[in-house]
Amino acid sequence: MRQPILRRTDFLWRCVAILCSLLSVAVIIAGIVVVVVYHVIHPRVPVISVVDAHLLHFNYDGAGILVTQINIVVRSQNDNMKAQAGFSNFNLELFFDGIRIAVLSTAAPYEVKKNSSVDFNYDYTSDPIPLSPEQIEYVDAYLKEDEVRFDLKGGVRARWRVGVVGSFRFLCNLNCQLRFHPANGTYISRRCSSKA
């Protein structure tokens, strides 16, 4: 009687060994497919960046009320040669001395074709911003230095689709400082691109 039990146990172990072997082969094949797809597609994370800006107006009156007008060009870039990128939840906030003065966003998701980019031109005039005496001193110092600083923070959700492989999602965060010469409104160009 014990002999059939050994044969049954032996059969179960063989089935488990075959299943593990098949699973190992499947994992190896999946790894090879991922490596081949990676080398064929050469994926690059989509990015957003500030490509140009201009400070059109920056002044405060005797009551300490600041009004500023700014133009910012933000580029959504897809450097992938074989995959189209989609962007959604685009939301950037512009701050001056910790005060949020503008929200730059897109209402709907948008697509960027393979190896292409899309520019968004934002013109914004702030509501009157009451300044504290300390902030007035900062503004005076900025005007004397001929350099005004704004912080731009936020991000966008990006994804690119690769045929049958599926889609890959990224969160692109942007956090940089925009600097301008208020005397003529020129943008002091610096690298301002998102990080995934």
Coordinates of C-alpha atoms in Angstrom, one line a residue:
M1 CA 0.0 0.0 0.0
R2 CA 2.8 2.4 0.7
Q3 CA 4.2 2.1 -2.8
P4 CA 1.2 3.9 -4.5
I5 CA 1.5 6.8 -2.1
L6 CA 5.1 7.2 -3.1
R7 CA 4.2 7.2 -6.7
R8 CA 1.5 9.8 -6.2
T9 CA 3.9 12.0 -4.2
D10 CA 6.5 11.6 -6.9
F11 CA 3.9 12.6 -9.5
L12 CA 3.0 15.7 -7.6
W13 CA 6.6 16.8 -7.2
R14 CA 7.1 16.3 -11.0
C15 CA 4.1 18.5 -11.7
V16 CA 5.3 21.2 -9.4
A17 CA 8.8 21.0 -11.0
I18 CA 7.3 21.3 -14.5
L19 CA 5.2 24.3 -13.5
C20 CA 8.2 26.0 -11.9
S21 CA 10.2 25.3 -15.0
L22 CA 7.5 26.8 -17.2
L23 CA 7.1 29.8 -15.0
S24 CA 10.9 30.4 -15.1
V25 CA 10.9 30.1 -18.9
A26 CA 8.0 32.6 -19.1
V27 CA 9.8 35.1 -16.8
I28 CA 13.0 34.8 -18.9
I29 CA 11.1 35.3 -22.2
A30 CA 9.2 38.3 -20.7
G31 CA 12.6 39.8 -19.6
I32 CA 14.0 39.3 -23.1
V33 CA 10.9 41.0 -24.7
V34 CA 11.2 44.0 -22.3
V35 CA 14.9 44.4 -23.2
V36 CA 14.3 44.2 -26.9
V37 CA 11.4 46.6 -26.8
Y38 CA 13.5 49.0 -24.7
H39 CA 16.3 48.9 -27.3
V40 CA 13.9 49.3 -30.2
I41 CA 11.9 52.2 -28.8
H42 CA 14.7 54.0 -26.8
P43 CA 12.2 55.5 -24.4
R44 CA 12.6 58.9 -23.0
V45 CA 10.5 60.5 -20.3
P46 CA 8.3 63.3 -21.7
V47 CA 9.1 66.6 -20.1
I48 CA 7.7 70.1 -19.7
S49 CA 10.0 73.1 -19.6
V50 CA 9.9 76.9 -19.7
V51 CA 11.4 77.9 -23.1
D52 CA 10.7 81.7 -22.9
A53 CA 9.2 84.3 -20.7
H54 CA 8.8 88.1 -20.5
L55 CA 8.0 90.4 -17.6
L56 CA 5.6 92.9 -19.2
H57 CA 4.8 94.9 -16.1
F58 CA 6.1 94.9 -12.5
N59 CA 5.4 97.9 -10.3
Y60 CA 3.7 98.9 -7.1
D61 CA 2.0 102.1 -6.1
G62 CA 2.4 104.3 -3.0
A63 CA -0.2 102.2 -1.1
G64 CA 2.0 99.1 -1.6
I65 CA -0.2 97.4 -4.1
L66 CA 1.8 95.3 -6.6
V67 CA 0.6 94.6 -10.1
T68 CA 2.5 92.4 -12.4
Q69 CA 2.0 91.1 -16.0
I70 CA 4.0 88.2 -17.2
N71 CA 4.2 86.0 -20.3
I72 CA 5.5 82.4 -20.0
V73 CA 5.9 79.9 -22.8
V74 CA 5.8 76.3 -21.5
R75 CA 6.8 73.4 -23.8
S76 CA 5.5 69.8 -23.5
Q77 CA 8.1 67.7 -25.3
N78 CA 8.1 64.1 -26.4
D79 CA 11.5 62.9 -27.6
N80 CA 10.3 59.4 -28.2
M81 CA 10.8 58.3 -31.9
K82 CA 8.3 55.5 -31.7
A83 CA 5.7 56.4 -29.0
Q84 CA 3.1 59.2 -28.8
A85 CA 2.8 60.9 -25.4
G86 CA -0.3 62.0 -23.7
F87 CA -0.4 64.8 -21.0
S88 CA -3.1 65.4 -18.4
N89 CA -3.6 67.3 -15.2
F90 CA -1.3 70.1 -16.3
N91 CA -1.1 72.5 -13.4
L92 CA 1.6 75.1 -12.6
E93 CA 1.5 77.8 -10.0
L94 CA 3.5 81.0 -10.1
F95 CA 4.6 82.5 -6.8
F96 CA 6.1 85.9 -5.9
D97 CA 7.7 86.0 -2.4
G98 CA 5.5 83.0 -1.3
I99 CA 2.2 84.6 -2.7
R100 CA 0.5 82.6 -5.4
I101 CA -0.2 85.1 -8.2
A102 CA -1.1 82.8 -11.1
V103 CA -2.2 79.3 -12.0
L104 CA -1.2 78.0 -15.4
S105 CA -3.2 75.0 -16.6
T106 CA -4.8 73.3 -19.5
A107 CA -8.5 72.4 -19.4
A108 CA -8.3 69.1 -21.2
P109 CA -5.7 66.3 -21.7
Y110 CA -3.7 66.7 -24.9
E111 CA -1.4 64.5 -27.1
V112 CA 2.1 65.2 -28.4
K113 CA 3.1 63.3 -31.5
K114 CA 6.3 61.2 -31.7
N115 CA 9.5 63.3 -31.6
S116 CA 7.5 66.5 -31.3
S117 CA 6.5 69.2 -28.9
V118 CA 3.6 71.6 -28.1
D119 CA 4.0 75.1 -26.8
F120 CA 1.5 76.8 -24.5
N121 CA 1.7 80.6 -24.3
Y122 CA 0.4 82.0 -21.0
D123 CA -0.2 85.8 -20.6
Y124 CA -1.2 86.7 -17.1
T125 CA -2.0 89.9 -15.3
S126 CA -2.1 89.6 -11.6
D127 CA -4.9 90.9 -9.4
P128 CA -3.6 93.7 -7.2
I129 CA -1.3 92.2 -4.5
P130 CA -1.1 94.1 -1.2
L131 CA 2.5 94.1 0.0
S132 CA 3.6 94.2 3.6
P133 CA 6.3 96.7 4.5
E134 CA 8.9 93.9 4.5
Q135 CA 7.8 92.8 1.0
I136 CA 8.0 96.4 -0.2
E137 CA 11.6 96.4 0.9
Y138 CA 12.2 93.2 -1.0
V139 CA 10.6 94.7 -4.2
D140 CA 12.7 97.8 -3.8
A141 CA 15.8 95.7 -3.5
Y142 CA 14.8 93.6 -6.5
L143 CA 14.3 96.8 -8.5
K144 CA 17.7 98.2 -7.5
E145 CA 19.4 94.9 -8.4
D146 CA 17.4 94.9 -11.6
E147 CA 16.5 91.2 -11.0
V148 CA 13.0 90.0 -9.9
R149 CA 12.5 86.3 -9.0
F150 CA 9.3 84.2 -9.3
D151 CA 8.9 80.6 -8.3
L152 CA 7.1 78.2 -10.7
K153 CA 5.9 74.9 -9.2
G154 CA 3.6 72.1 -10.3
G155 CA 3.5 69.4 -12.8
V156 CA 1.7 67.2 -15.3
R157 CA 0.9 63.6 -15.7
A158 CA 2.4 62.1 -18.8
R159 CA 2.1 58.7 -20.4
W160 CA 3.2 57.1 -23.6
R161 CA 1.7 54.1 -25.3
V162 CA 3.7 51.4 -27.0
G163 CA 1.5 49.2 -29.2
V164 CA 0.8 45.8 -27.5
V165 CA 3.3 46.4 -24.7
G166 CA 0.9 48.9 -23.1
S167 CA 1.3 52.4 -21.6
F168 CA 3.8 53.8 -19.2
R169 CA 2.8 56.6 -16.8
F170 CA 5.0 59.4 -15.3
L171 CA 4.5 62.3 -13.0
C172 CA 6.6 65.2 -14.3
N173 CA 7.3 67.8 -11.5
L174 CA 8.6 71.3 -12.2
N175 CA 10.1 73.4 -9.5
C176 CA 12.3 76.3 -10.6
Q177 CA 12.9 80.0 -10.2
L178 CA 12.2 82.4 -13.1
R179 CA 14.4 85.5 -13.1
F180 CA 13.8 88.7 -15.0
H181 CA 15.3 92.2 -15.5
P182 CA 12.4 94.4 -14.5
A183 CA 14.0 97.4 -16.3
N184 CA 13.3 95.9 -19.7
G185 CA 11.4 92.7 -18.8
T186 CA 13.9 90.2 -20.3
Y187 CA 14.0 86.7 -19.0
I188 CA 17.3 85.5 -17.5
S189 CA 17.4 82.2 -19.2
R190 CA 18.1 79.2 -17.0
R191 CA 17.3 75.5 -17.2
C192 CA 13.7 75.0 -16.0
S193 CA 12.6 71.5 -16.9
S194 CA 10.5 68.8 -15.2
K195 CA 11.9 65.8 -13.4
A196 CA 10.1 62.5 -13.5

